[in-house]
CSV table of C-alpha atoms in Angstrom, one decimal:
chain,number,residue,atom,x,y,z
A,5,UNK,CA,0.5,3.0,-14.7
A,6,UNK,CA,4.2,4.3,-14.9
A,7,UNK,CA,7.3,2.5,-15.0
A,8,UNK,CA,10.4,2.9,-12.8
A,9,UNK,CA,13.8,2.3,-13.7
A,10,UNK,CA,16.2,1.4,-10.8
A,11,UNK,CA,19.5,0.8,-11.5
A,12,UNK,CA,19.1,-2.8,-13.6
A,13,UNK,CA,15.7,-3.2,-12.6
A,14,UNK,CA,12.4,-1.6,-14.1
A,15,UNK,CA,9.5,-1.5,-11.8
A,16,UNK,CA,5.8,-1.0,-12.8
A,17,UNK,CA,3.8,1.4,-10.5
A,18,UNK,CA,0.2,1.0,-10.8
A,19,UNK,CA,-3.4,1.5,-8.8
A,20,UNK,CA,-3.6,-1.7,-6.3
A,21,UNK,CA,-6.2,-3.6,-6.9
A,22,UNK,CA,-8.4,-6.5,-4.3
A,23,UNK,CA,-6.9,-9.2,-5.9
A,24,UNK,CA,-2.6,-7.3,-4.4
A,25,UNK,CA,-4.3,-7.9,-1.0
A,26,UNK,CA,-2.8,-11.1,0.0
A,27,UNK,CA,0.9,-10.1,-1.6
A,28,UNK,CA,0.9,-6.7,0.2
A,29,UNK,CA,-0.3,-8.4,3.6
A,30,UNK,CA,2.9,-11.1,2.5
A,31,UNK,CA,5.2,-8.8,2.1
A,32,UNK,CA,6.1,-7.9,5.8
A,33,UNK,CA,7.0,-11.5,5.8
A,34,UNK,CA,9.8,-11.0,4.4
A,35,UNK,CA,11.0,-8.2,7.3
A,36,UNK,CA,12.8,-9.5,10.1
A,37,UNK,CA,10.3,-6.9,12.4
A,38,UNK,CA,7.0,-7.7,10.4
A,39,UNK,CA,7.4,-11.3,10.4
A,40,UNK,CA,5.8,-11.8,13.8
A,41,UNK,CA,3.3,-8.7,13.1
A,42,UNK,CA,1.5,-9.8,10.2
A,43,UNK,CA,-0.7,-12.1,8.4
A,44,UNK,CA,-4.9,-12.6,8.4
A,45,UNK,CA,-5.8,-15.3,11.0
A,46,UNK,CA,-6.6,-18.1,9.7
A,47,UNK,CA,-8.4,-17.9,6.6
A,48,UNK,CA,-10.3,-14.8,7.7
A,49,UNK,CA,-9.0,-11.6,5.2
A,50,UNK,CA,-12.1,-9.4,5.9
A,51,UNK,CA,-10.3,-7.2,8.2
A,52,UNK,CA,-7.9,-6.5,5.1
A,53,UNK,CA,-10.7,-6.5,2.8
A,54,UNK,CA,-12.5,-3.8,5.0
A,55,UNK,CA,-9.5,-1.5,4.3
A,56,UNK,CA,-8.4,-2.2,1.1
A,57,UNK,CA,-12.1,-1.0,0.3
A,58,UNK,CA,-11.8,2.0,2.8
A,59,UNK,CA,-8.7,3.5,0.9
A,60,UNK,CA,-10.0,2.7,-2.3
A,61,UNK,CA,-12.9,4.3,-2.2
A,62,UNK,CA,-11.2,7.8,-0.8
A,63,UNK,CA,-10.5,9.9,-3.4
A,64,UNK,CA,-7.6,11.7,-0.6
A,65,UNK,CA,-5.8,8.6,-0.8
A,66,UNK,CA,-3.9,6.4,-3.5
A,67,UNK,CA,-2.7,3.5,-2.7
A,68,UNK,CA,0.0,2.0,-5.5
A,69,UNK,CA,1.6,-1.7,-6.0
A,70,UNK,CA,5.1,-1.7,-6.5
A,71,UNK,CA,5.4,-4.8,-9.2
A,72,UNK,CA,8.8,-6.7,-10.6
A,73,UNK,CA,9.0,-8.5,-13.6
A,74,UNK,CA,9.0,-11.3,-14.7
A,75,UNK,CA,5.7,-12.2,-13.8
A,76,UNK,CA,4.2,-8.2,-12.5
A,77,UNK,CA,5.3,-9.6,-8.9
A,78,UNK,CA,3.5,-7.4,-6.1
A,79,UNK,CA,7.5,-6.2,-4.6
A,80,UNK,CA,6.6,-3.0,-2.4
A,81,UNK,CA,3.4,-0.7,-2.0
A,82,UNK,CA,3.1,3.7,-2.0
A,83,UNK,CA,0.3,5.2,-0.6
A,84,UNK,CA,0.0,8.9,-1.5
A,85,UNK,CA,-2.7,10.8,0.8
A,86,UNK,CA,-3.8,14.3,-0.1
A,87,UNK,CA,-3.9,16.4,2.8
A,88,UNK,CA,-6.8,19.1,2.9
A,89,UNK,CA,-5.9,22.4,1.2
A,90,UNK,CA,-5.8,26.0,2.2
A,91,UNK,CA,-8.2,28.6,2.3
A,92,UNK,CA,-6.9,30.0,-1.1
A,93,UNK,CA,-8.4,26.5,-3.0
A,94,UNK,CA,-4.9,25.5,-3.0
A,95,UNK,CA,-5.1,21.3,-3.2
A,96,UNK,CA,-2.9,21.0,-0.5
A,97,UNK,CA,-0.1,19.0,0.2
A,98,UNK,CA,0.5,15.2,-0.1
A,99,UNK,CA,2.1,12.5,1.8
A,100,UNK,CA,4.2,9.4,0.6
A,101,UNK,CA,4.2,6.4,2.3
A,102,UNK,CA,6.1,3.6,2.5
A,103,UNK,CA,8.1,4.0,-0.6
A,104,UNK,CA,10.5,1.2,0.0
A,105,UNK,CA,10.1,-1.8,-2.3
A,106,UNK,CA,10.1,-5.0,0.1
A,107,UNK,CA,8.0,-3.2,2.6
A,108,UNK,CA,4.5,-2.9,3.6
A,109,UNK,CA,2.1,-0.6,3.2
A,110,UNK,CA,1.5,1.6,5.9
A,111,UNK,CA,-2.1,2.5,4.7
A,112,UNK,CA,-3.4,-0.9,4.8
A,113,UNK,CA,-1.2,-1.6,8.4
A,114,UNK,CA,-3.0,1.7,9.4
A,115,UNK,CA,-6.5,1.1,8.1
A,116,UNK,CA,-6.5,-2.5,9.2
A,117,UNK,CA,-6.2,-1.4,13.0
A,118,UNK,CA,-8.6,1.3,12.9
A,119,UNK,CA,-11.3,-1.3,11.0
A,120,UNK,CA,-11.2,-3.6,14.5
A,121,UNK,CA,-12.1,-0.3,16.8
């Protein structure tokens, strides 16, 4: 867990967890472009479930919630992916995802798609 400080505001960045599903799936609510994109069907979360559990369980990727206080509000998500390394055992680099709070995380947009294939 580490916290942020931005501008007024202090954020909390820590591992995401099963229970941020639903808030991270919310949050493209709240983005004019995502709004129509979005959202389980229904009651049926499994597809989101399936790849929460996917990136979760790779130790390349590490998928963070962005929280707000009061309350540890789930506000924006970072997936950080380590790429493979070089032939001199060098880890390799990473990649940041969607670091903006207020947006969605691209690993679980991603992961979801691929799961229905």
């Amino acid at each position: 867990m580490m916290n942020l400080a931005a501008g007024e505001r202090t954020y909390t960045l820590r591992r995401a967890v099963a229970a941020d599903i639903r808030p991270i799936v919310a949050l493209p609510a709240a983005d004019q472009l995502g709004a129509t994109r979005e959202g389980a069907d229904g009651d049926d979360w499994t597809a989101y479930e399936h790849a929460f559990a996917a990136i979760d369980a790779d130790p390349a990727h590490l998928l963070l919630a962005v929280t707000a206080p009061p309350g540890g509000e789930v506000v924006g998500t970072m997936q950080l992916s380590f790429l493979p390394g070089s032939p001199r055992r060098d880890p390799g680099p990473a990649r940041l995802s969607a670091p903006e709070p207020r947006r969605a995380s691209v690993a679980v947009n991603r992961a979801r798609s691929s799961s229905r294939a």
